[in-house]
Structures are given as structure tokens and as C-alpha cells.
Backbone as a ProteinNet text record, in pm:
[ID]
protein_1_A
[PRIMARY]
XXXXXXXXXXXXXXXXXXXXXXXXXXXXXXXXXXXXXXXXXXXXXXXXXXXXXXXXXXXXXXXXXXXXXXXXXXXXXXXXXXXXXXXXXXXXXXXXXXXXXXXXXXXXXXXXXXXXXXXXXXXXXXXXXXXXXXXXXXXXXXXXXXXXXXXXXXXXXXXXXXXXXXXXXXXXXXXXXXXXXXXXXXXXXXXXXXXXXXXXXXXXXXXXXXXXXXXXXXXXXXXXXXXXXXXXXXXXXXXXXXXXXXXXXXX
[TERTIARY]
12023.2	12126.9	12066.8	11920.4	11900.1	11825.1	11822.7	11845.4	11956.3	12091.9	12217.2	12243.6	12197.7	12217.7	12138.1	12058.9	11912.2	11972.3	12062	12112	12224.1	12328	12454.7	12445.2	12318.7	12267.7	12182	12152.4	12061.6	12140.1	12296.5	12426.5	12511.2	12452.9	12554.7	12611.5	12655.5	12711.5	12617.2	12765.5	12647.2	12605.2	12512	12438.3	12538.7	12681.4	12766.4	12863	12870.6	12982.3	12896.9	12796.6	12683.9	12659.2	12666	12623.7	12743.2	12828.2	13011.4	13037.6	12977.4	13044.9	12900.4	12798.3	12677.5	12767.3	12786.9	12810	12935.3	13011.5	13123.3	13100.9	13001.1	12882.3	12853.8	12758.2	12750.2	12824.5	12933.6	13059.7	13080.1	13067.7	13127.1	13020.1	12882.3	12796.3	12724.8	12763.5	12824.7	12891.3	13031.5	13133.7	13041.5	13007.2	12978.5	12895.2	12782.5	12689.6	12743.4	12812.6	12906.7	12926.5	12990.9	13101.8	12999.4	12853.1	12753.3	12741.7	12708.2	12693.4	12563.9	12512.5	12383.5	12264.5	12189.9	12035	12135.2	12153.2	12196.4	12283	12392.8	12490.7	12408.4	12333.1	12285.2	12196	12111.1	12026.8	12111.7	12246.1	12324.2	12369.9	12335.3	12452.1	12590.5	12590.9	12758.5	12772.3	12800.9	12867.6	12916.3	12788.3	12854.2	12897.2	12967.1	13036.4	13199.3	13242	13387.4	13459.8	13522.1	13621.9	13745.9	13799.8	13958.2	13972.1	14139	14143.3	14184.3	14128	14146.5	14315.8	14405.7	14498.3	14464.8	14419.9	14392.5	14287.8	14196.3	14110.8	14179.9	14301.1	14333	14444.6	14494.4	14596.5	14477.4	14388.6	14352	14260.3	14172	14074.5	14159.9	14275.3	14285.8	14214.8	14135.9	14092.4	13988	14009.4	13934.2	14074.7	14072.6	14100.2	14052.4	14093.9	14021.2	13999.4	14118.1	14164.2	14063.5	14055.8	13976.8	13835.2	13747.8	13640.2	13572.9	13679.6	13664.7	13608.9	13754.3	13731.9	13594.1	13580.8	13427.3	13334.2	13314.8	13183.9	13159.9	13290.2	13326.3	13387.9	13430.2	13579.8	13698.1	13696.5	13866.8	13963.4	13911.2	14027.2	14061.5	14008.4	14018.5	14174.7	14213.9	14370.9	14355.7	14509.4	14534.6	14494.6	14497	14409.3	14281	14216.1	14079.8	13954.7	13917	13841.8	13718.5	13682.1	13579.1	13465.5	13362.5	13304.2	13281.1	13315.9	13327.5	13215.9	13106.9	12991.5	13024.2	13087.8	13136.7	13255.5	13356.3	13496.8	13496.2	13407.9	13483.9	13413.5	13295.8	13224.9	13357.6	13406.9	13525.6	13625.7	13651.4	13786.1	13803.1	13704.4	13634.9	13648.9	13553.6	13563.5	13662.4	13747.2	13921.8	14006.7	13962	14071.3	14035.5	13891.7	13775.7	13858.1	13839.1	13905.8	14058.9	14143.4	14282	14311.3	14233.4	14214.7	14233.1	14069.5	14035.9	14119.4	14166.6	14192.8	14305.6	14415.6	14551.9	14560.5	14437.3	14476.6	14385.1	14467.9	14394.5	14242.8	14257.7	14149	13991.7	13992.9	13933.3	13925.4	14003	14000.4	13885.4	13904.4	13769.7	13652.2	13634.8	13516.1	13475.5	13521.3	13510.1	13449	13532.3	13459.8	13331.1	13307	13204.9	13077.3	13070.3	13051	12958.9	13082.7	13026.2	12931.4	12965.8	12902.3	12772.7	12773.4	12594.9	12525.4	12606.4	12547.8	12472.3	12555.7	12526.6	12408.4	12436.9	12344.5	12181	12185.2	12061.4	12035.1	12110.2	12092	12005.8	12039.5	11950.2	11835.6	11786.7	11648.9	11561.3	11496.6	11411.9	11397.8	11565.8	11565.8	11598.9	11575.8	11565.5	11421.5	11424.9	11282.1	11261.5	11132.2	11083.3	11160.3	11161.5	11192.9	11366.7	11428.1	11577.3	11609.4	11514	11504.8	11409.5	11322.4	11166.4	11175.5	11221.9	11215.1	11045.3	11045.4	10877.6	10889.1	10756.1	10724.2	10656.7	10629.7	10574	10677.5	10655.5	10763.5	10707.8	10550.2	10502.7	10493.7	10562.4	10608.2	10543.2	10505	10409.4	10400.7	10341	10418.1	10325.3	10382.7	10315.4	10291.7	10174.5	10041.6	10152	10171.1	10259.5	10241.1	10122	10109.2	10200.6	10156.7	10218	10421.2	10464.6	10619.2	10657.5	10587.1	10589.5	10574.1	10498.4	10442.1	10550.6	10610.6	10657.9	10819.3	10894	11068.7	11038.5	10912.9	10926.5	10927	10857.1	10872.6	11037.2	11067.7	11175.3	11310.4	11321.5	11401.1	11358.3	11207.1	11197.7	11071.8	11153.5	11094.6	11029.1	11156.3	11112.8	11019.3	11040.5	10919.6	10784	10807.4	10675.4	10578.2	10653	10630.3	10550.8	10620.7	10599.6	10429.6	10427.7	10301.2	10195.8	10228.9	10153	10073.3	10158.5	10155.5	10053	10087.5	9970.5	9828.8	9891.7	9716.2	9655.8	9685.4	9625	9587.6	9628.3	9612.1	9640.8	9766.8	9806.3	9909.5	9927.6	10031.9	9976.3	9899.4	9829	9844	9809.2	9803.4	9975.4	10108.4	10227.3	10226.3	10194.1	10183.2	10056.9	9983.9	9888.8	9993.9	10045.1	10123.6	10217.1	10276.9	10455.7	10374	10232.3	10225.2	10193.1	10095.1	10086.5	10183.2	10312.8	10424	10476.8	10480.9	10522.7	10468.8	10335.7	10226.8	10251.3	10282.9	10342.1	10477	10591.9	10723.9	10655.7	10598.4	10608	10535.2	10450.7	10345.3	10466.2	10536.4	10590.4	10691.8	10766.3	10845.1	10783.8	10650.7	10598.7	10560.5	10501.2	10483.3	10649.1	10732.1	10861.3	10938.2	10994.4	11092.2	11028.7	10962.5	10964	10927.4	10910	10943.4	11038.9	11032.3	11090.2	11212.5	11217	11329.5	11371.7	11409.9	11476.8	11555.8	11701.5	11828.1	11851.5	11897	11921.8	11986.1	12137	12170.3	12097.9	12028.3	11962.9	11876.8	11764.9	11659.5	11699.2	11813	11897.2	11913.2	11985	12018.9	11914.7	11786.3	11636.2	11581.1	11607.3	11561.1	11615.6	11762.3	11817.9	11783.3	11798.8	11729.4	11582.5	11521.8	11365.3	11402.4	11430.1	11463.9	11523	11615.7	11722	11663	11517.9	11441	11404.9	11447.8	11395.7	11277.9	11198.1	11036.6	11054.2	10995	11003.1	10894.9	10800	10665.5	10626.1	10537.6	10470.3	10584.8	10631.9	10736.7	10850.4	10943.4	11067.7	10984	10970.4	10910.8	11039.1	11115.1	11251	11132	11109.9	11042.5	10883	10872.5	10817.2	10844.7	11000.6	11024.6	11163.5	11060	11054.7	11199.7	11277.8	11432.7	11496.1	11495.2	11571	11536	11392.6	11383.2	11444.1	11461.2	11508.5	11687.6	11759.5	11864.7	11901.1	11844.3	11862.1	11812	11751	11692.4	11784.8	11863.4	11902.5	11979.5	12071.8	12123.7	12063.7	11938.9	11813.2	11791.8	11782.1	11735.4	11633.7	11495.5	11362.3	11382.9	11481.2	11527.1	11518.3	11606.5	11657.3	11512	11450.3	11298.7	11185.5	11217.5	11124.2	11176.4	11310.3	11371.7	11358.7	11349.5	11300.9	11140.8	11084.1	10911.4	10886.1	10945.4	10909.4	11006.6	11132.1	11250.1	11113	11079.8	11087.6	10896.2	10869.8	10712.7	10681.3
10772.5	10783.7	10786.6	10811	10802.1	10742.4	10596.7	10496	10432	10476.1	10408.1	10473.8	10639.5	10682.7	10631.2	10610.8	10530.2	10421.1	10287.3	10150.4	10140.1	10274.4	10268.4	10353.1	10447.7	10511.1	10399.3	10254.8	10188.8	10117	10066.5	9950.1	10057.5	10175.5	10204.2	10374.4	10399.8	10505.2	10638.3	10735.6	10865.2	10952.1	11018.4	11073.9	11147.2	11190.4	11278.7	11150.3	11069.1	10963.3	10888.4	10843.5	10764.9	10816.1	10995.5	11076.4	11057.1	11100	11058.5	10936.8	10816.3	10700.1	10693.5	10718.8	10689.7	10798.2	10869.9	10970.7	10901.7	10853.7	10794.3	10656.9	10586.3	10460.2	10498.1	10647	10656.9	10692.6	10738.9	10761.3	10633.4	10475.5	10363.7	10332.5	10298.6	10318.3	10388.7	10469.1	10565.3	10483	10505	10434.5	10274.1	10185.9	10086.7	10065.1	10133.8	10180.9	10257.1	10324.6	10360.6	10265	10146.3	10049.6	9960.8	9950.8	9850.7	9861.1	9759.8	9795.4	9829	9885	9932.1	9838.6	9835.8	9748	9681.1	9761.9	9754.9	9668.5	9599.7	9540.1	9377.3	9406.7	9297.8	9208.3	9257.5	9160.3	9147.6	9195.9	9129.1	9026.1	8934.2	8815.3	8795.9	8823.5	8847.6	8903.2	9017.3	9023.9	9032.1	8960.7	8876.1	8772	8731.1	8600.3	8642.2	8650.1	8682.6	8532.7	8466.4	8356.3	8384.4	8364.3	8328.7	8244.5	8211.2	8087.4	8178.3	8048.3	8061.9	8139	8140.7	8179.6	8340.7	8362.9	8508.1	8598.7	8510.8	8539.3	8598.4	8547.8	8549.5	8694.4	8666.7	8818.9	8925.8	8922.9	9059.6	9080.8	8974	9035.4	8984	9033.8	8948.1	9012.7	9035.2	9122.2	8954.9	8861.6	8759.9	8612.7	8567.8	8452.5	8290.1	8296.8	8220.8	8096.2	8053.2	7871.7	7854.7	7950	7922.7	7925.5	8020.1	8043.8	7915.8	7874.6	7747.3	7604.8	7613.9	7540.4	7483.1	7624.9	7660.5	7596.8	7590.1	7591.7	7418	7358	7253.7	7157.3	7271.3	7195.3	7267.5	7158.6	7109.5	7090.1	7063.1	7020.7	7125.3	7242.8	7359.3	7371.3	7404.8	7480.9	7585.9	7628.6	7758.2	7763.8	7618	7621.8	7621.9	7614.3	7611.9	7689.7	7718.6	7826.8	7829.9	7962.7	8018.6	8133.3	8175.6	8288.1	8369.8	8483.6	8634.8	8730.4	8683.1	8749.7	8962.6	9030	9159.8	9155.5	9190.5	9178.8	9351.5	9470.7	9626.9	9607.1	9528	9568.1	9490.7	9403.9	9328.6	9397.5	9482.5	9560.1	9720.3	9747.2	9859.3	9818.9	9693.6	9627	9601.7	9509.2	9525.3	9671.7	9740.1	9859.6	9953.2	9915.4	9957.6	9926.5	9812.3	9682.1	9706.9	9767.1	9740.9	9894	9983	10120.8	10096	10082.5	10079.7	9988.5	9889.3	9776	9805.5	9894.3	9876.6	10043.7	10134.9	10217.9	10222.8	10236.8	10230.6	10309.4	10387.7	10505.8	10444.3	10438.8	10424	10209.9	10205.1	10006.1	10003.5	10100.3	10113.4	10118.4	10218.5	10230.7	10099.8	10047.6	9892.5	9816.1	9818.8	9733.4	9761.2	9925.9	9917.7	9908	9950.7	9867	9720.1	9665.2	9537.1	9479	9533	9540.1	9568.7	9673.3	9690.1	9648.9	9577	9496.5	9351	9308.9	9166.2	9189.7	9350.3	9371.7	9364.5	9476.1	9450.8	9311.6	9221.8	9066.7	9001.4	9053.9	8937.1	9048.4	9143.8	9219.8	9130.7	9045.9	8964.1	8942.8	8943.5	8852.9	8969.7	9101	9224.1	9288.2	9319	9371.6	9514.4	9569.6	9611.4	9742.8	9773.1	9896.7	9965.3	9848.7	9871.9	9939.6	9898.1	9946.3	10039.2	10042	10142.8	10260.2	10403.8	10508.3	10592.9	10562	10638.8	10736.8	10799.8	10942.7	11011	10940.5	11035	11013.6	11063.6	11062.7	10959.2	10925.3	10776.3	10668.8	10569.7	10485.7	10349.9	10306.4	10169	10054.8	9987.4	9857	9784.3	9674	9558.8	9442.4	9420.1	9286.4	9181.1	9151.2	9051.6	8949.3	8877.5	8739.9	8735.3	8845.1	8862.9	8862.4	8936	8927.4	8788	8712	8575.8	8524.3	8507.7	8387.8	8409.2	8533.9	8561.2	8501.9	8509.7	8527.1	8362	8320.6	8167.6	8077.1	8151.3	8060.4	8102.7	8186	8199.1	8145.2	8114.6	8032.2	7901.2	7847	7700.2	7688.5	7699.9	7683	7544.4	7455.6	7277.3	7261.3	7302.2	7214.5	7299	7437	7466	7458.9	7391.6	7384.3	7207.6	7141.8	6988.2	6996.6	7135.2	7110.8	7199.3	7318.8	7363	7205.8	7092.3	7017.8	6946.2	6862.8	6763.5	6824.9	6954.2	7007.6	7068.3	7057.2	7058.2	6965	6862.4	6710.9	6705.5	6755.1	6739.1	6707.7	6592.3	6468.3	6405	6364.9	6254.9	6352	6499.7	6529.5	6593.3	6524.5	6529.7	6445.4	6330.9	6169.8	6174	6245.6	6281.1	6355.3	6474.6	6585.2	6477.8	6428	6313.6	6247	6200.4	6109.5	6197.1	6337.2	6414	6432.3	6474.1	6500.9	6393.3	6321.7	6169.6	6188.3	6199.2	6224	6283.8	6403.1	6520.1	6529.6	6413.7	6416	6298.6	6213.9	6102.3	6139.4	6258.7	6316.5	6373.1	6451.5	6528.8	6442.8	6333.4	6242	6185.3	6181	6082.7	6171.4	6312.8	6397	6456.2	6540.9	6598.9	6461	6363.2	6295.4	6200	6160.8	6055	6133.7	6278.8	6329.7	6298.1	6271.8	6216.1	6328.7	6440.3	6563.1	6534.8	6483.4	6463.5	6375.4	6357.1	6245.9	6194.9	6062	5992.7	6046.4	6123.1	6177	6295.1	6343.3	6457.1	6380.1	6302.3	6274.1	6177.4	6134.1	6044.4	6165	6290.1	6420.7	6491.8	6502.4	6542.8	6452.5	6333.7	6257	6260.6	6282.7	6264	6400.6	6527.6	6649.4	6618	6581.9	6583.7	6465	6365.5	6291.2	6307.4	6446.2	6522.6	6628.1	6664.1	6787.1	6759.7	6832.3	6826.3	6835.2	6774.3	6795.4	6880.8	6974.7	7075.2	7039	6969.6	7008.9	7020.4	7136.3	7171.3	7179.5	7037	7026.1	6939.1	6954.9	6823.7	6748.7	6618.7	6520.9	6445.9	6542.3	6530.8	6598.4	6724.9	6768	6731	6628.3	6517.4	6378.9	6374.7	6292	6315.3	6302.6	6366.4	6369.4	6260.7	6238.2	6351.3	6343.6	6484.5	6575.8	6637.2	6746.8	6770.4	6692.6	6685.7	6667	6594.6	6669.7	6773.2	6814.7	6933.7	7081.3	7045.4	7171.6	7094	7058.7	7014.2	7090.4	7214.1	7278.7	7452.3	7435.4	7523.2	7563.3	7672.3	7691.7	7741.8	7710.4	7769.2	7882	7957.4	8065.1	8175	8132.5	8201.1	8241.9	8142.5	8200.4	8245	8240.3	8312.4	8521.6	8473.7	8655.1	8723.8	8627.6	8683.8	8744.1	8645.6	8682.1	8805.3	8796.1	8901.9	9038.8	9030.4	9152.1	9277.4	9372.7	9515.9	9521.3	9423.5	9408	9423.3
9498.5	9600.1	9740.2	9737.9	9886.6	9964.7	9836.2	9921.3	9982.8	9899.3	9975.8	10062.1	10091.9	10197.9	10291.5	10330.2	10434.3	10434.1	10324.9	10382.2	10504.9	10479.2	10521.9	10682	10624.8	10797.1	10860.3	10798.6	10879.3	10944.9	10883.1	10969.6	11008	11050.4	11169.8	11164.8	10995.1	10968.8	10979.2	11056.2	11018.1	10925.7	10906.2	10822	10712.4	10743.6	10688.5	10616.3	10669.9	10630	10558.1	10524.5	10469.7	10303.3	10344.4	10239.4	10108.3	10145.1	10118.8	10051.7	10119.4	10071.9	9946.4	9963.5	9892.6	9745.7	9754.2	9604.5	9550.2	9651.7	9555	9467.4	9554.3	9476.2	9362.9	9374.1	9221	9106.1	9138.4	9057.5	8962.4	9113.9	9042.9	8948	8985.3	8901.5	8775.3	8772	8627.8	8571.9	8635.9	8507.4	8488.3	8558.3	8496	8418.9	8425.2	8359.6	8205.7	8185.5	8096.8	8002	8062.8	7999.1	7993.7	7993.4	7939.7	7748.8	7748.7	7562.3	7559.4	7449.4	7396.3	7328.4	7358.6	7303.5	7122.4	7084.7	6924.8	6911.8	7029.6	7052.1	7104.7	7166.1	7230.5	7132.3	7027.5	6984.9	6795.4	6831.2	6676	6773.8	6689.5	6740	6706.8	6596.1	6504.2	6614.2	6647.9	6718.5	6830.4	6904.9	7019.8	7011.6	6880.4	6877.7	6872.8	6959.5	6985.3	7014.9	6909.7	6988.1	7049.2	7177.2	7188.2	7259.7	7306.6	7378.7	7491.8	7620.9	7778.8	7764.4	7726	7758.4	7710	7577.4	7589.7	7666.3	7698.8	7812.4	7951.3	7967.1	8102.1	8063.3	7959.6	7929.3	7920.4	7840.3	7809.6	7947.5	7987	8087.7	8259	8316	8418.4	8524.5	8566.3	8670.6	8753.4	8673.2	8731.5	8708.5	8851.9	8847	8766.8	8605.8	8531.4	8534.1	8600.8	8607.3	8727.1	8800.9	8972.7	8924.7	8804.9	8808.8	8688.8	8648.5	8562.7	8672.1	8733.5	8863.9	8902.3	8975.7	9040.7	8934.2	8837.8	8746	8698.9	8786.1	8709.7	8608.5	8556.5	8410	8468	8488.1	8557.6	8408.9	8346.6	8202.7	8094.6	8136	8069.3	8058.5	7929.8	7943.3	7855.4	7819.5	7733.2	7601.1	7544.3	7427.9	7427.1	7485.6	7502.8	7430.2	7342.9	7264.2	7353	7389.7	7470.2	7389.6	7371.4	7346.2	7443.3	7401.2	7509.2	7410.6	7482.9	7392.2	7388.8	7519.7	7506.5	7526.8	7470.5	7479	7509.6	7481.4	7461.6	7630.5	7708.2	7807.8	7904.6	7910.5	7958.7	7961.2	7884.4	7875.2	7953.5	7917.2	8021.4	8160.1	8214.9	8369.2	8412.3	8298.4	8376.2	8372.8	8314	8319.4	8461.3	8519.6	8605.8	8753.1	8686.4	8826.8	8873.9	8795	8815.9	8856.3	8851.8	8835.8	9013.8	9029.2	9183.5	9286	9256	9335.8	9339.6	9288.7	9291.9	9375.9	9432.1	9446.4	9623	9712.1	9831.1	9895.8	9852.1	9891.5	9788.4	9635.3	9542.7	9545.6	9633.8	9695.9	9813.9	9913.3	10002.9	9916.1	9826.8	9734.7	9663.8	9612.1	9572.6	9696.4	9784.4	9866.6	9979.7	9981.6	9974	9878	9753.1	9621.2	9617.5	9711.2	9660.8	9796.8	9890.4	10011.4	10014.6	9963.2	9907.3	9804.1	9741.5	9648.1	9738	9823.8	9898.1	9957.1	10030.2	10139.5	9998.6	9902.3	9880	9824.4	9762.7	9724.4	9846	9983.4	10047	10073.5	10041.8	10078.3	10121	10071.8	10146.7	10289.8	10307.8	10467.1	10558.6	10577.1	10612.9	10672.3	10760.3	10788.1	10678.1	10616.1	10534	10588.9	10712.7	10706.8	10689	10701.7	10605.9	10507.6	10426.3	10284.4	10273.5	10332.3	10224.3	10375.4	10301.9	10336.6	10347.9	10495.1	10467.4	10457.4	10362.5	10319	10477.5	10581.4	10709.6	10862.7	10915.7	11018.5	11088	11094.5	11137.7	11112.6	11148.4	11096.6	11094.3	11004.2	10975	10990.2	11076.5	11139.6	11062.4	11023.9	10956.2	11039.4	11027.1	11110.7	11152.5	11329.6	11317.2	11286.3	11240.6	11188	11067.9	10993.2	10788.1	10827.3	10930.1	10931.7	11001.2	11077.3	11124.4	11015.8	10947.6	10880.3	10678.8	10709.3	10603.4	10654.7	10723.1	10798.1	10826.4	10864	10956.7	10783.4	10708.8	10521.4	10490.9	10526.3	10454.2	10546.1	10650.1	10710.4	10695.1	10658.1	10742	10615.2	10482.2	10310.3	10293.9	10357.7	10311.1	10376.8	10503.6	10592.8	10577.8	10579.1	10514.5	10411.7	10297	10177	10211.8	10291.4	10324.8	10419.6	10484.9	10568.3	10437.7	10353.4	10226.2	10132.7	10126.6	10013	10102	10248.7	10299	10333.3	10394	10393.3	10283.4	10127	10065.7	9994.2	10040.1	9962.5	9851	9796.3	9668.5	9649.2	9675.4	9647.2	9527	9513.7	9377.2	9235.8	9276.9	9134	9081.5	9154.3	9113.6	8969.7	9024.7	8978	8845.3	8848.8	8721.7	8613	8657.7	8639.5	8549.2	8574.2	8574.2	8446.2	8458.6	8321.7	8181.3	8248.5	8161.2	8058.7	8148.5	8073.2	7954.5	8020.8	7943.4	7837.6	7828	7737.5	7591.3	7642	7555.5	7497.1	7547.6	7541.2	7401	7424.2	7318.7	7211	7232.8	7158.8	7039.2	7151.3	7027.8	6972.1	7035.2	6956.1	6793.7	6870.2	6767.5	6617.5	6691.8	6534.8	6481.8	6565	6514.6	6482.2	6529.1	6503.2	6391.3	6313.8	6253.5	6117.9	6123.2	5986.1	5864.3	5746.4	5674.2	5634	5661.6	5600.5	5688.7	5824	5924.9	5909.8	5959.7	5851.5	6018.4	5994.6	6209.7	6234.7	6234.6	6339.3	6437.1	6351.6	6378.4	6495.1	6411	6511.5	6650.4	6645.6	6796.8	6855.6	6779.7	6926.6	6983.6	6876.4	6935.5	7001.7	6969.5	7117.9	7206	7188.2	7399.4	7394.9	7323.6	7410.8	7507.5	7412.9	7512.9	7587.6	7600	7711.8	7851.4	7831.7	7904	7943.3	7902.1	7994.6	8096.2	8243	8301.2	8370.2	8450.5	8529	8655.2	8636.3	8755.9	8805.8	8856.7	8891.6	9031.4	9041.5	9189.6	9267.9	9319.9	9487.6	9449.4	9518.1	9537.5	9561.7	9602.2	9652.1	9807	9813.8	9888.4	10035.8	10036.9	10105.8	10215.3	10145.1	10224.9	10342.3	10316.6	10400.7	10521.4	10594.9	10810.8	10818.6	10762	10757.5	10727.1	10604.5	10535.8	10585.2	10686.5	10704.1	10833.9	10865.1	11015.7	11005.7	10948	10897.3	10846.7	10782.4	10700	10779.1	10918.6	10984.1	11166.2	11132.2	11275.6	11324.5	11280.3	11357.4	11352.8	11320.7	11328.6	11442.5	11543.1	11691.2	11666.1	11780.9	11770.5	11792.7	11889.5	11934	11863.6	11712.6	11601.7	11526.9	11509.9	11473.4	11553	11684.6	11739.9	11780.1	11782.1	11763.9	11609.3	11510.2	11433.8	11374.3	11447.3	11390.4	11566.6	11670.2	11749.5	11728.5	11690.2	11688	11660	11698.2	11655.8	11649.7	11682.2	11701.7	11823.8
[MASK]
+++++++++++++++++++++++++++++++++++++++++++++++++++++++++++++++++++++++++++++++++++++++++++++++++++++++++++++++++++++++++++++++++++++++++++++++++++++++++++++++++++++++++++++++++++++++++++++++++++++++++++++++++++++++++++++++++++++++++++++++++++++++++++

């Protein structure tokens, strides 16, 4: 709790109102914590195999807009018949009874939304100076080398292009292109020993081939990040301004 007290005294609130909203956090956190299932639940699979259709999805759990979060994900053609797996249906039922509890009641609706407020806030920790978050143990307070908070805030605003000047000055462009055949290598490798097994019947071995065909290559860099175009679109409404108040703010 006292770190949410130290987040909410760092945007503004005072020490008494900070304390207050931080204990009622953990209230919500309890109960959700509560309404998690247990290790014992998680590695049966039975029974996280719960079927129903989108229409009972939307009666028993409505605390979420389903047609919209379908939407969002991309299937648009979803309807009421639709059969879905709801790997926790008792952890779902708990969250909506959670959800309709708080949200329908004004006082315990603030709590929610601060809730979720500090959830965002710690989601972007990264992009926060260190001392937001980390409560020192001395009343003196530790400033970190300004090259390391420059060179750390200027990667994390300006990723592509740094990643684009990481890749040429290390001259490792060629070994992408080694990397790319390697793979190849190993994709036909294993075609050639798994798929042409004789206990293997064709339909089988046509869907194990478009799987490994359909894996993707992550390797090293985009190769997007190399060219001046895209970076220069993609950083054009960038101000030097914005990164120079950030690598000097509080130094």
C-alpha cells in the first residue's frame, strides 16, 4: 500500500487523501484477488473447457460490451450462436457481480476509477522518471548519471531510429540474411524428417506443412527501420523540444 500511497502523493494528492483512496485500492484488490481461481484450477484442463454461445456470454457475464470487444479483435461475423470457450466461468462471475456492484453505485464508482487509473499509471512505468515510483530508504535523494536518463527516455521515444543507428554501426545487416537462410534450413529440415513419416495420413501432413510455413521470422530488426522514409514519417510530428525537456527535466 505504500507504494500507492507515494504514486497518488506524487500527481498531486495529499498525504491524508492519498492514504484513503490507497486502502480502499486494497479492498478492490482483495476482492479480486479473492475471485482468482487456484493453481489446481489452472493446470486441469477439463476444466477450463467451458463451452457456451456468444449470446450466453453476454447474459451471464454483461459487465463487458461483447459485440464491441468482438469487434475490436476483428470478427465482425460473430452472432448469438456462436460457441466460445470461457476457460473460468466461477472467476467471470465473481468480476461481473464485482463490476455491477461498483459501477452502479457512485461513491464505490470513484473507487473503480481510481482502480483503473493506477493501473495505466503503473502500465507505462518505464516512461516515468525512477523517482515516481521507487521510494528512497534516505531522505537523500539519488540522482542518476545524466547520460544513462538521456540515453535511456531518448530510446524510448525515438526506438526505430535508434535501433536503425544500433544496426549500421554495428554492421549487422548481412548476418539478417545468413539468419533468413538458416531458418529455411531448419523449416525444410524438419519437413523433410517429421512430414514424410509413413504413420502420418495427407491430411495431416498438408496442415503440418502450412503450420511451419505460417511461422513467423522474428529476427534481430524490422528491416522497416532502415529506411530514412519511414523514419521520417513516422517521427514527423516528433519535436526536438519534447526530447530535449525530457532527457534535461529534474537534472
Amino acid at each position: 500500500m505504500a507504494e500507492t500511497i507515494h504514486l497518488f502523493s506524487a500527481f498531486g494528492a495529499q498525504e491524508s487523501e492519498a492514504r484513503a483512496t490507497a486502502e480502499k485500492i486494497l479492498e478492490v484488490e482483495k476482492i479480486l484477488t479473492s475471485a482468482s481461481v487456484g493453481l489446481h484450477s489452472i493446470h486441469n484442463r477439463f476444466k477450463m473447457y467451458n463451452v457456451m454461445t456468444v449470446a450466453q456470454l453476454v447474459q451471464n457475464f454483461s459487465m463487458i460490451e461483447w459485440s464491441e470487444y468482438f469487434t475490436a479483435l476483428g470478427f465482425s461475423n460473430i452472432d448469438g450462436d456462436t460457441d466460445v470457450v470461457v476457460l473460468y466461468p466461477s472467476y467471470m462471475a465473481k468480476l461481473n457481480s464485482f463490476f455491477h456492484e461498483y459501477y452502479h453505485n457512485k461513491e464505490k464508482k470513484s473507487i473503480l476509477r481510481d482502480y483503473l487509473a493506477l493501473s495505466l499509471v503503473r502500465s507505462f512505468r518505464p516512461f516515468f522518471d525512477k523517482s515516481v515510483f521507487e521510494m528512497l530508504e534516505t531522505e537523500e535523494e539519488e540522482m542518476e548519471e545524466p547520460w544513462k536518463r538521456c540515453t535511456f527516455y531518448t530510446n524510448k521515444a525515438l526506438g526505430f531510429a535508434t535501433g536503425a543507428l544500433y544496426v549500421k554501426g554495428t554492421d549487422s545487416e548481412g548476418s539478417v540474411e545468413k539468419m533468413e537462410k538458416l531458418i529455411t534450413y531448419v523449416k525444410n529440415a524438419f519437413k523433410d524428417f517429421l512430414l514424410n513419416k509413413y504413420w502420418i495420413d495427407k491430411r495431416t501432413r498438408t496442415n503440418a506443412e502450412k503450420k511451419v510455413d505460417a511461422i513467423i521470422d522474428k529476427i534481430s530488426y524490422p528491416s522497416f527501420i532502415l529506411n530514412t522514409t519511414f523514419l521520417n514519417k513516422y517521427y514527423e510530428n516528433v519535436s526536438d523540444a519534447v526530447i530535449i525537456f525530457t532527457c534535461t527535466q529534474k537534472n
